PDB file of C-alpha atoms in Angstrom:
ATOM      1  CA  MET A   1      -9.701  11.316   9.000  1.00  0.00           C
ATOM      2  CA  SER A   2      -6.237  10.997   9.596  1.00  0.00           C
ATOM      3  CA  ALA A   3      -5.734  13.807   7.088  1.00  0.00           C
ATOM      4  CA  ASP A   4      -4.182  16.409   9.329  1.00  0.00           C
ATOM      5  CA  HIS A   5      -0.581  14.808  10.058  1.00  0.00           C
ATOM      6  CA  GLY A   6       0.464  18.236  11.274  1.00  0.00           C
ATOM      7  CA  ASP A   7      -2.404  18.775  13.545  1.00  0.00           C
ATOM      8  CA  GLY A   8      -1.148  20.394  16.813  1.00  0.00           C
ATOM      9  CA  ALA A   9      -3.590  19.513  18.931  1.00  0.00           C
ATOM     10  CA  LEU A  10      -3.436  15.588  18.218  1.00  0.00           C
ATOM     11  CA  ALA A  11       0.330  15.992  18.646  1.00  0.00           C
ATOM     12  CA  ALA A  12      -0.095  17.262  21.855  1.00  0.00           C
ATOM     13  CA  ARG A  13      -2.327  14.580  22.951  1.00  0.00           C
ATOM     14  CA  VAL A  14       0.440  11.849  21.886  1.00  0.00           C
ATOM     15  CA  ARG A  15       2.977  13.736  23.427  1.00  0.00           C
ATOM     16  CA  ARG A  16       0.712  13.809  26.651  1.00  0.00           C
ATOM     17  CA  ALA A  17      -0.034  10.026  26.474  1.00  0.00           C
ATOM     18  CA  GLU A  18       3.620   9.070  26.006  1.00  0.00           C
ATOM     19  CA  THR A  19       4.331  11.182  29.282  1.00  0.00           C
ATOM     20  CA  LEU A  20       2.021   9.308  31.212  1.00  0.00           C
ATOM     21  CA  LEU A  21       2.904   5.647  29.908  1.00  0.00           C
ATOM     22  CA  GLU A  22       6.783   6.868  30.813  1.00  0.00           C
ATOM     23  CA  GLU A  23       5.459   8.448  34.477  1.00  0.00           C
ATOM     24  CA  ARG A  24       3.928   5.219  34.902  1.00  0.00           C
ATOM     25  CA  GLY A  25       6.689   2.936  34.028  1.00  0.00           C
ATOM     26  CA  VAL A  26       5.157   1.039  31.179  1.00  0.00           C
ATOM     27  CA  VAL A  27       7.090   2.573  28.246  1.00  0.00           C
ATOM     28  CA  ASP A  28      10.940   3.739  28.847  1.00  0.00           C
ATOM     29  CA  GLY A  29      11.682   7.297  26.869  1.00  0.00           C
ATOM     30  CA  ALA A  30      14.819   6.538  25.848  1.00  0.00           C
ATOM     31  CA  GLU A  31      13.972   3.145  24.402  1.00  0.00           C
ATOM     32  CA  LEU A  32      11.390   4.563  22.171  1.00  0.00           C
ATOM     33  CA  ASP A  33      14.030   6.869  20.826  1.00  0.00           C
ATOM     34  CA  ALA A  34      16.214   4.174  19.973  1.00  0.00           C
ATOM     35  CA  ILE A  35      13.858   2.198  18.072  1.00  0.00           C
ATOM     36  CA  LEU A  36      12.479   5.162  16.124  1.00  0.00           C
ATOM     37  CA  ASP A  37      16.372   6.085  15.609  1.00  0.00           C
ATOM     38  CA  ARG A  38      16.853   2.596  14.376  1.00  0.00           C
ATOM     39  CA  TYR A  39      14.021   2.133  11.980  1.00  0.00           C
ATOM     40  CA  LEU A  40      14.188   5.763  10.364  1.00  0.00           C
ATOM     41  CA  ALA A  41      18.246   4.781  10.225  1.00  0.00           C
ATOM     42  CA  THR A  42      17.556   1.768   7.977  1.00  0.00           C
ATOM     43  CA  GLY A  43      14.773   2.747   6.197  1.00  0.00           C
ATOM     44  CA  SER A  44      16.006   4.229   2.682  1.00  0.00           C
ATOM     45  CA  PRO A  45      15.049   3.938  -1.070  1.00  0.00           C
ATOM     46  CA  ALA A  46      18.078   2.682  -1.516  1.00  0.00           C
ATOM     47  CA  ASN A  47      17.166  -0.677  -0.227  1.00  0.00           C
ATOM     48  CA  GLY A  48      13.771  -0.786  -2.496  1.00  0.00           C
ATOM     49  CA  ALA A  49      16.598  -0.121  -5.461  1.00  0.00           C
ATOM     50  CA  ARG A  50      18.321  -3.373  -4.406  1.00  0.00           C
ATOM     51  CA  VAL A  51      15.364  -5.323  -4.057  1.00  0.00           C
ATOM     52  CA  VAL A  52      14.635  -4.152  -7.677  1.00  0.00           C
ATOM     53  CA  ALA A  53      18.549  -4.407  -9.186  1.00  0.00           C
ATOM     54  CA  ARG A  54      18.090  -8.257  -8.279  1.00  0.00           C
ATOM     55  CA  ALA A  55      14.777  -8.815  -9.411  1.00  0.00           C
ATOM     56  CA  TRP A  56      16.652  -7.705 -12.729  1.00  0.00           C
ATOM     57  CA  THR A  57      19.530  -9.864 -12.684  1.00  0.00           C
ATOM     58  CA  ASP A  58      17.897 -12.431 -11.418  1.00  0.00           C
ATOM     59  CA  ALA A  59      15.129 -14.386 -12.546  1.00  0.00           C
ATOM     60  CA  GLY A  60      14.727 -16.717  -9.511  1.00  0.00           C
ATOM     61  CA  PHE A  61      14.747 -14.024  -7.365  1.00  0.00           C
ATOM     62  CA  ARG A  62      12.005 -12.057  -9.103  1.00  0.00           C
ATOM     63  CA  ASP A  63       9.865 -14.912  -9.058  1.00  0.00           C
ATOM     64  CA  ARG A  64      10.444 -15.163  -4.843  1.00  0.00           C
ATOM     65  CA  LEU A  65       9.783 -11.448  -4.697  1.00  0.00           C
ATOM     66  CA  LEU A  66       6.251 -11.296  -6.684  1.00  0.00           C
ATOM     67  CA  ALA A  67       5.311 -14.675  -4.918  1.00  0.00           C
ATOM     68  CA  ASP A  68       6.499 -13.586  -1.167  1.00  0.00           C
ATOM     69  CA  ALA A  69       7.983 -10.394  -0.854  1.00  0.00           C
ATOM     70  CA  ASN A  70       8.536 -10.691   3.047  1.00  0.00           C
ATOM     71  CA  ALA A  71      10.273 -13.474   2.467  1.00  0.00           C
ATOM     72  CA  ALA A  72      12.463 -12.444  -0.496  1.00  0.00           C
ATOM     73  CA  VAL A  73      13.858  -9.465   0.766  1.00  0.00           C
ATOM     74  CA  THR A  74      15.432 -11.350   3.942  1.00  0.00           C
ATOM     75  CA  GLU A  75      17.761 -12.592   1.240  1.00  0.00           C
ATOM     76  CA  LEU A  76      19.321  -9.508   0.730  1.00  0.00           C
ATOM     77  CA  GLY A  77      19.306  -8.377   4.168  1.00  0.00           C
ATOM     78  CA  PHE A  78      16.159  -6.014   4.862  1.00  0.00           C
ATOM     79  CA  ARG A  79      13.092  -6.625   6.644  1.00  0.00           C
ATOM     80  CA  ALA A  80       9.648  -5.783   4.843  1.00  0.00           C
ATOM     81  CA  GLY A  81       8.097  -4.298   7.997  1.00  0.00           C
ATOM     82  CA  GLY A  82       9.138  -2.117  10.845  1.00  0.00           C
ATOM     83  CA  LEU A  83       7.176  -1.295  14.350  1.00  0.00           C
ATOM     84  CA  GLN A  84       4.614  -3.680  13.031  1.00  0.00           C
ATOM     85  CA  PRO A  85       3.837  -6.550  11.034  1.00  0.00           C
ATOM     86  CA  THR A  86       3.495  -5.860   7.833  1.00  0.00           C
ATOM     87  CA  LEU A  87       2.914  -7.760   4.620  1.00  0.00           C
ATOM     88  CA  LEU A  88       4.872  -6.679   1.419  1.00  0.00           C
ATOM     89  CA  ARG A  89       3.552  -7.170  -1.821  1.00  0.00           C
ATOM     90  CA  ALA A  90       5.731  -6.421  -5.056  1.00  0.00           C
ATOM     91  CA  VAL A  91       4.190  -5.302  -8.030  1.00  0.00           C
ATOM     92  CA  ALA A  92       6.117  -5.412 -11.449  1.00  0.00           C
ATOM     93  CA  ASN A  93       5.686  -3.616 -14.294  1.00  0.00           C
ATOM     94  CA  THR A  94       5.298  -5.086 -17.877  1.00  0.00           C
ATOM     95  CA  ALA A  95       4.987  -3.968 -21.532  1.00  0.00           C
ATOM     96  CA  GLU A  96       1.300  -4.199 -20.312  1.00  0.00           C
ATOM     97  CA  VAL A  97       0.951  -2.809 -17.348  1.00  0.00           C
ATOM     98  CA  HIS A  98       2.146  -0.028 -14.881  1.00  0.00           C
ATOM     99  CA  ASN A  99       1.709  -0.007 -11.312  1.00  0.00           C
ATOM    100  CA  VAL A 100       1.325   2.961  -8.908  1.00  0.00           C
ATOM    101  CA  VAL A 101       0.949   2.922  -5.226  1.00  0.00           C
ATOM    102  CA  VAL A 102      -1.284   5.021  -2.899  1.00  0.00           C
ATOM    103  CA  CYS A 103      -2.359   5.383   0.412  1.00  0.00           C
ATOM    104  CA  THR A 104      -6.051   6.809  -0.305  1.00  0.00           C
ATOM    105  CA  LEU A 105      -6.457   7.079   3.763  1.00  0.00           C
ATOM    106  CA  CYS A 106      -3.628   8.796   4.934  1.00  0.00           C
ATOM    107  CA  SER A 107      -0.091   7.928   4.371  1.00  0.00           C
ATOM    108  CA  CYS A 108       0.686   4.340   4.654  1.00  0.00           C
ATOM    109  CA  TYR A 109       4.265   3.502   2.901  1.00  0.00           C
ATOM    110  CA  PRO A 110       6.733   0.869   2.994  1.00  0.00           C
ATOM    111  CA  ILE A 111       9.278   3.021   5.062  1.00  0.00           C
ATOM    112  CA  ALA A 112      11.587   0.066   5.840  1.00  0.00           C
ATOM    113  CA  LEU A 113      12.194  -0.493   2.087  1.00  0.00           C
ATOM    114  CA  LEU A 114      11.948   3.517   0.830  1.00  0.00           C
ATOM    115  CA  GLY A 115      12.636   5.289   3.748  1.00  0.00           C
ATOM    116  CA  PRO A 116      10.181   8.059   5.134  1.00  0.00           C
ATOM    117  CA  SER A 117       7.553   8.992   2.272  1.00  0.00           C
ATOM    118  CA  PRO A 118       7.582  11.930   0.016  1.00  0.00           C
ATOM    119  CA  SER A 119       5.627  14.859   1.089  1.00  0.00           C
ATOM    120  CA  TRP A 120       3.556  14.808  -2.100  1.00  0.00           C
ATOM    121  CA  TYR A 121       2.576  11.238  -1.317  1.00  0.00           C
ATOM    122  CA  LYS A 122       0.842  12.497   1.681  1.00  0.00           C
ATOM    123  CA  SER A 123      -1.453  15.436  -0.230  1.00  0.00           C
ATOM    124  CA  GLU A 124      -4.910  15.241  -0.490  1.00  0.00           C
ATOM    125  CA  ALA A 125      -4.364  16.268  -4.353  1.00  0.00           C
ATOM    126  CA  TYR A 126      -2.255  12.993  -5.077  1.00  0.00           C
ATOM    127  CA  ARG A 127      -4.326  10.588  -2.797  1.00  0.00           C
ATOM    128  CA  SER A 128      -7.505  11.969  -4.211  1.00  0.00           C
ATOM    129  CA  ARG A 129      -6.555  12.205  -7.854  1.00  0.00           C
ATOM    130  CA  VAL A 130      -4.458   9.093  -8.915  1.00  0.00           C
ATOM    131  CA  VAL A 131      -7.253   7.050  -8.263  1.00  0.00           C
ATOM    132  CA  ARG A 132      -9.322   8.453 -10.299  1.00  0.00           C
ATOM    133  CA  ASP A 133      -7.426   9.692 -13.074  1.00  0.00           C
ATOM    134  CA  PRO A 134      -3.827   7.748 -12.794  1.00  0.00           C
ATOM    135  CA  ARG A 135      -2.823   8.866 -16.436  1.00  0.00           C
ATOM    136  CA  SER A 136      -2.888  12.801 -15.817  1.00  0.00           C
ATOM    137  CA  VAL A 137      -1.499  12.270 -11.992  1.00  0.00           C
ATOM    138  CA  LEU A 138       1.570  10.293 -13.961  1.00  0.00           C
ATOM    139  CA  ALA A 139       2.243  13.120 -16.854  1.00  0.00           C
ATOM    140  CA  GLU A 140       2.217  15.695 -14.143  1.00  0.00           C
ATOM    141  CA  PHE A 141       5.382  13.305 -12.768  1.00  0.00           C
ATOM    142  CA  GLY A 142       6.756  13.384 -16.610  1.00  0.00           C
ATOM    143  CA  LEU A 143       5.660  10.313 -17.243  1.00  0.00           C
ATOM    144  CA  THR A 144       3.544   9.631 -20.640  1.00  0.00           C
ATOM    145  CA  LEU A 145       2.108   6.000 -20.583  1.00  0.00           C
ATOM    146  CA  PRO A 146       0.952   4.804 -24.133  1.00  0.00           C
ATOM    147  CA  ASP A 147      -2.541   3.935 -24.418  1.00  0.00           C
ATOM    148  CA  THR A 148      -1.329   0.384 -24.918  1.00  0.00           C
ATOM    149  CA  VAL A 149      -0.436   0.317 -21.547  1.00  0.00           C
ATOM    150  CA  ARG A 150      -3.046  -0.409 -18.606  1.00  0.00           C
ATOM    151  CA  VAL A 151      -2.881   1.623 -15.419  1.00  0.00           C
ATOM    152  CA  GLU A 152      -3.185  -0.480 -12.079  1.00  0.00           C
ATOM    153  CA  VAL A 153      -3.514   1.688  -8.746  1.00  0.00           C
ATOM    154  CA  TRP A 154      -2.720  -0.181  -5.361  1.00  0.00           C
ATOM    155  CA  ASP A 155      -4.312   1.709  -2.249  1.00  0.00           C
ATOM    156  CA  ALA A 156      -2.406   0.663   0.748  1.00  0.00           C
ATOM    157  CA  SER A 157      -5.821   0.936   2.673  1.00  0.00           C
ATOM    158  CA  ALA A 158      -5.033  -1.943   5.302  1.00  0.00           C
ATOM    159  CA  GLU A 159      -2.006  -3.810   6.618  1.00  0.00           C
ATOM    160  CA  THR A 160      -0.219  -4.268   3.185  1.00  0.00           C
ATOM    161  CA  ARG A 161       2.797  -2.160   2.136  1.00  0.00           C
ATOM    162  CA  TYR A 162       3.472  -2.467  -1.791  1.00  0.00           C
ATOM    163  CA  LEU A 163       6.537  -1.877  -3.665  1.00  0.00           C
ATOM    164  CA  VAL A 164       6.679  -1.572  -7.641  1.00  0.00           C
ATOM    165  CA  VAL A 165       9.255  -3.174  -9.512  1.00  0.00           C
ATOM    166  CA  PRO A 166       9.849  -1.031 -12.720  1.00  0.00           C
ATOM    167  CA  ARG A 167      11.062  -2.202 -15.985  1.00  0.00           C
ATOM    168  CA  ARG A 168      14.555  -2.587 -16.540  1.00  0.00           C
ATOM    169  CA  PRO A 169      15.721   0.219 -18.933  1.00  0.00           C
ATOM    170  CA  ASP A 170      17.092  -0.887 -22.496  1.00  0.00           C
ATOM    171  CA  GLY A 171      20.814  -1.023 -22.608  1.00  0.00           C
ATOM    172  CA  THR A 172      21.524  -2.199 -19.170  1.00  0.00           C
ATOM    173  CA  ASP A 173      23.052  -5.457 -19.459  1.00  0.00           C
ATOM    174  CA  HIS A 174      26.250  -4.787 -18.821  1.00  0.00           C
ATOM    175  CA  LEU A 175      25.788  -3.119 -15.658  1.00  0.00           C
ATOM    176  CA  ASP A 176      25.981  -4.767 -12.438  1.00  0.00           C
ATOM    177  CA  ASP A 177      23.623  -4.796  -9.468  1.00  0.00           C
ATOM    178  CA  ASP A 178      25.325  -1.801  -7.949  1.00  0.00           C
ATOM    179  CA  LYS A 179      24.905   0.506 -11.117  1.00  0.00           C
ATOM    180  CA  LEU A 180      21.263  -0.891 -11.757  1.00  0.00           C
ATOM    181  CA  ALA A 181      20.303   0.008  -8.577  1.00  0.00           C
ATOM    182  CA  ALA A 182      22.005   3.736  -9.003  1.00  0.00           C
ATOM    183  CA  LEU A 183      19.157   3.811 -11.799  1.00  0.00           C
ATOM    184  CA  VAL A 184      16.226   3.254  -9.727  1.00  0.00           C
ATOM    185  CA  THR A 185      14.639   6.421  -7.878  1.00  0.00           C
ATOM    186  CA  ARG A 186      11.854   6.548  -5.481  1.00  0.00           C
ATOM    187  CA  ASN A 187       9.487   7.670  -7.535  1.00  0.00           C
ATOM    188  CA  GLY A 188       9.859   4.415  -9.683  1.00  0.00           C
ATOM    189  CA  LEU A 189       9.377   2.541  -6.826  1.00  0.00           C
ATOM    190  CA  ILE A 190       6.062   3.935  -6.136  1.00  0.00           C
ATOM    191  CA  GLY A 191       5.077   4.041  -9.618  1.00  0.00           C
ATOM    192  CA  THR A 192       5.373   7.907 -10.454  1.00  0.00           C
ATOM    193  CA  ALA A 193       8.276   7.605 -12.438  1.00  0.00           C
ATOM    194  CA  ALA A 194       9.212   4.849 -15.378  1.00  0.00           C
ATOM    195  CA  VAL A 195      12.296   3.648 -13.118  1.00  0.00           C
TER     196      VAL A 195
ATOM    197  CA  MET B   1     -11.959 -16.573  11.338  1.00  0.00           C
ATOM    198  CA  ALA B   2     -12.666 -18.471   8.031  1.00  0.00           C
ATOM    199  CA  GLU B   3     -12.297 -16.757   4.660  1.00  0.00           C
ATOM    200  CA  ARG B   4     -15.372 -16.046   3.458  1.00  0.00           C
ATOM    201  CA  PHE B   5     -14.038 -15.475  -0.132  1.00  0.00           C
ATOM    202  CA  ALA B   6     -11.207 -16.902  -2.480  1.00  0.00           C
ATOM    203  CA  PRO B   7      -9.928 -15.002  -5.626  1.00  0.00           C
ATOM    204  CA  GLY B   8     -12.000 -14.732  -8.434  1.00  0.00           C
ATOM    205  CA  ASP B   9     -15.201 -13.960  -5.982  1.00  0.00           C
ATOM    206  CA  ARG B  10     -17.369 -10.761  -7.081  1.00  0.00           C
ATOM    207  CA  VAL B  11     -18.018  -8.844  -3.994  1.00  0.00           C
ATOM    208  CA  VAL B  12     -19.452  -5.325  -3.443  1.00  0.00           C
ATOM    209  CA  VAL B  13     -18.613  -3.198  -0.457  1.00  0.00           C
ATOM    210  CA  ARG B  14     -21.121  -2.349   2.066  1.00  0.00           C
ATOM    211  CA  LEU B  15     -22.823   0.303   1.784  1.00  0.00           C
ATOM    212  CA  ASP B  16     -22.591   1.297   5.732  1.00  0.00           C
ATOM    213  CA  ASP B  17     -21.847   4.914   7.075  1.00  0.00           C
ATOM    214  CA  PRO B  18     -20.500   3.942   9.963  1.00  0.00           C
ATOM    215  CA  ARG B  19     -20.671   6.691  12.666  1.00  0.00           C
ATOM    216  CA  GLY B  20     -17.179   5.819  14.084  1.00  0.00           C
ATOM    217  CA  HIS B  21     -14.122   4.876  12.718  1.00  0.00           C
ATOM    218  CA  THR B  22     -13.611   2.863   9.591  1.00  0.00           C
ATOM    219  CA  ARG B  23     -10.920   1.854   6.852  1.00  0.00           C
ATOM    220  CA  ALA B  24     -13.168   1.150   4.121  1.00  0.00           C
ATOM    221  CA  PRO B  25     -12.448   4.351   1.704  1.00  0.00           C
ATOM    222  CA  ARG B  26     -15.806   5.880   0.562  1.00  0.00           C
ATOM    223  CA  TYR B  27     -14.890   5.726  -2.722  1.00  0.00           C
ATOM    224  CA  VAL B  28     -15.550   1.908  -3.021  1.00  0.00           C
ATOM    225  CA  ARG B  29     -18.712   1.717  -0.373  1.00  0.00           C
ATOM    226  CA  GLY B  30     -21.427   0.114  -2.644  1.00  0.00           C
ATOM    227  CA  ARG B  31     -19.108  -0.563  -5.402  1.00  0.00           C
ATOM    228  CA  HIS B  32     -18.292  -4.146  -7.286  1.00  0.00           C
ATOM    229  CA  GLY B  33     -15.468  -5.364  -7.222  1.00  0.00           C
ATOM    230  CA  VAL B  34     -13.503  -8.992  -7.499  1.00  0.00           C
ATOM    231  CA  VAL B  35     -11.250 -10.807  -5.032  1.00  0.00           C
ATOM    232  CA  VAL B  36      -7.665 -10.661  -6.401  1.00  0.00           C
ATOM    233  CA  GLU B  37      -5.706 -11.826  -3.457  1.00  0.00           C
ATOM    234  CA  VAL B  38      -6.075 -12.924   0.305  1.00  0.00           C
ATOM    235  CA  HIS B  39      -3.596 -10.741   2.547  1.00  0.00           C
ATOM    236  CA  GLY B  40      -3.749 -12.594   5.703  1.00  0.00           C
ATOM    237  CA  GLU B  41      -5.639 -11.697   8.819  1.00  0.00           C
ATOM    238  CA  HIS B  42      -5.874  -8.358  10.761  1.00  0.00           C
ATOM    239  CA  SER B  43      -7.509  -7.256  13.595  1.00  0.00           C
ATOM    240  CA  LEU B  44     -10.448  -5.060  12.151  1.00  0.00           C
ATOM    241  CA  PRO B  45      -9.926  -1.375  12.946  1.00  0.00           C
ATOM    242  CA  ASP B  46     -13.687  -0.488  13.146  1.00  0.00           C
ATOM    243  CA  ALA B  47     -13.809  -3.070  16.023  1.00  0.00           C
ATOM    244  CA  VAL B  48     -10.620  -2.278  18.039  1.00  0.00           C
ATOM    245  CA  VAL B  49     -11.630   1.635  18.247  1.00  0.00           C
ATOM    246  CA  ALA B  50     -15.358   0.787  19.305  1.00  0.00           C
ATOM    247  CA  ARG B  51     -14.917  -1.670  21.680  1.00  0.00           C
ATOM    248  CA  GLY B  52     -11.071  -2.982  22.231  1.00  0.00           C
ATOM    249  CA  ASP B  53     -12.087  -5.659  19.919  1.00  0.00           C
ATOM    250  CA  ALA B  54      -8.653  -6.826  18.170  1.00  0.00           C
ATOM    251  CA  THR B  55     -10.148 -10.468  16.931  1.00  0.00           C
ATOM    252  CA  PRO B  56      -8.311 -10.524  13.603  1.00  0.00           C
ATOM    253  CA  GLU B  57     -10.193 -11.315  10.472  1.00  0.00           C
ATOM    254  CA  PRO B  58      -8.915 -11.533   6.578  1.00  0.00           C
ATOM    255  CA  VAL B  59      -8.683  -8.815   4.789  1.00  0.00           C
ATOM    256  CA  TYR B  60      -8.504  -9.137   0.821  1.00  0.00           C
ATOM    257  CA  ALA B  61      -7.338  -7.424  -2.009  1.00  0.00           C
ATOM    258  CA  VAL B  62     -10.255  -5.874  -4.274  1.00  0.00           C
ATOM    259  CA  ARG B  63     -10.030  -4.770  -7.927  1.00  0.00           C
ATOM    260  CA  PHE B  64     -12.489  -2.260  -8.925  1.00  0.00           C
ATOM    261  CA  ASP B  65     -12.429  -1.294 -12.780  1.00  0.00           C
ATOM    262  CA  ALA B  66     -12.385   2.345 -13.240  1.00  0.00           C
ATOM    263  CA  VAL B  67     -15.649   2.769 -14.858  1.00  0.00           C
ATOM    264  CA  GLU B  68     -17.598   0.896 -11.757  1.00  0.00           C
ATOM    265  CA  LEU B  69     -15.903   4.031  -9.491  1.00  0.00           C
ATOM    266  CA  TRP B  70     -15.883   6.930 -11.789  1.00  0.00           C
ATOM    267  CA  GLY B  71     -18.271   6.189 -14.651  1.00  0.00           C
ATOM    268  CA  ALA B  72     -14.788   6.722 -16.703  1.00  0.00           C
ATOM    269  CA  GLY B  73     -11.283   5.330 -17.184  1.00  0.00           C
ATOM    270  CA  GLY B  74      -9.269   2.302 -18.349  1.00  0.00           C
ATOM    271  CA  HIS B  75      -7.480   2.028 -15.119  1.00  0.00           C
ATOM    272  CA  GLY B  76      -7.736  -0.645 -12.120  1.00  0.00           C
ATOM    273  CA  VAL B  77      -8.175   0.226  -8.237  1.00  0.00           C
ATOM    274  CA  THR B  78      -7.158  -2.698  -6.090  1.00  0.00           C
ATOM    275  CA  VAL B  79      -8.238  -1.839  -2.540  1.00  0.00           C
ATOM    276  CA  ASN B  80      -7.465  -3.588   0.386  1.00  0.00           C
ATOM    277  CA  LEU B  81     -10.665  -4.410   2.444  1.00  0.00           C
ATOM    278  CA  TRP B  82     -11.724  -6.399   5.844  1.00  0.00           C
ATOM    279  CA  GLN B  83     -13.976  -9.459   5.152  1.00  0.00           C
ATOM    280  CA  SER B  84     -16.737  -7.299   7.307  1.00  0.00           C
ATOM    281  CA  TYR B  85     -16.781  -4.820   4.765  1.00  0.00           C
ATOM    282  CA  LEU B  86     -17.677  -7.236   1.760  1.00  0.00           C
ATOM    283  CA  GLN B  87     -21.016  -9.015   0.881  1.00  0.00           C
ATOM    284  CA  PRO B  88     -21.083 -11.547  -1.982  1.00  0.00           C
ATOM    285  CA  ASP B  89     -22.335 -10.090  -5.217  1.00  0.00           C
ATOM    286  CA  GLU B  90     -25.808 -11.740  -5.925  1.00  0.00           C
ATOM    287  CA  VAL B  91     -26.612  -9.991  -8.559  1.00  0.00           C
ATOM    288  CA  THR B  92     -23.447 -10.377 -10.860  1.00  0.00           C
ATOM    289  CA  ALA B  93     -22.579 -13.835  -9.512  1.00  0.00           C
TER     290      ALA B  93
END
């Protein structure tokens, strides 16, 4: 399985394959570097936070985001995918439901909107435990949910990437989009924090 | 490829144990769930790896009750599964 992201033998094979492709003129190394640099430079949890802040202040945007996240994020100048086409699905927390995202098979993650994933997201402990006992895992992150809230876990096991829309905190009616976005954390966008 | 399932359909994940690559997580194989969404069409990784066949096929979001997966728990787990991984759940349909 693909648990061994630090696998030296696999990394060596990838480097060898890349070298062969460059030698035969199939790809240009500088071009590949430019694509990766551009991709990683633009991916950040600040993007996801701005999407959430807009969803909090604009009910129409929120509806469009939940119906078709790929189209909605382009309104803010973002792209859902990066190097390959991605179906983005936004899942909203409510008073009754709390959503949390995992990729049990590897580490699939909406990099364009959240940046590179945190190391714990790729750990076997998180991936195996959050689908089985999410309440305990969330409690370890400091998020204790009342029994009245149902937990929904989303396993990004194929080509869909998930973004959690946290609930807007109380007492934030006076804040603008920038200040609201500053409240949203990376863990909130994954579902391992309330916001 | 035509969509064989629609939201609301009860399905069971095939209890296969393929020798090669697959993206059917082991913890849902043989388990009963409900299709909640259709998530487009994508190449089946098993066929891509086994024979370079990139034919797209429907992928679904299938929701499982925690009790069905683990025998306990009140949560739901929604997993993205290619059509080839699924069968109609004829027992409880």
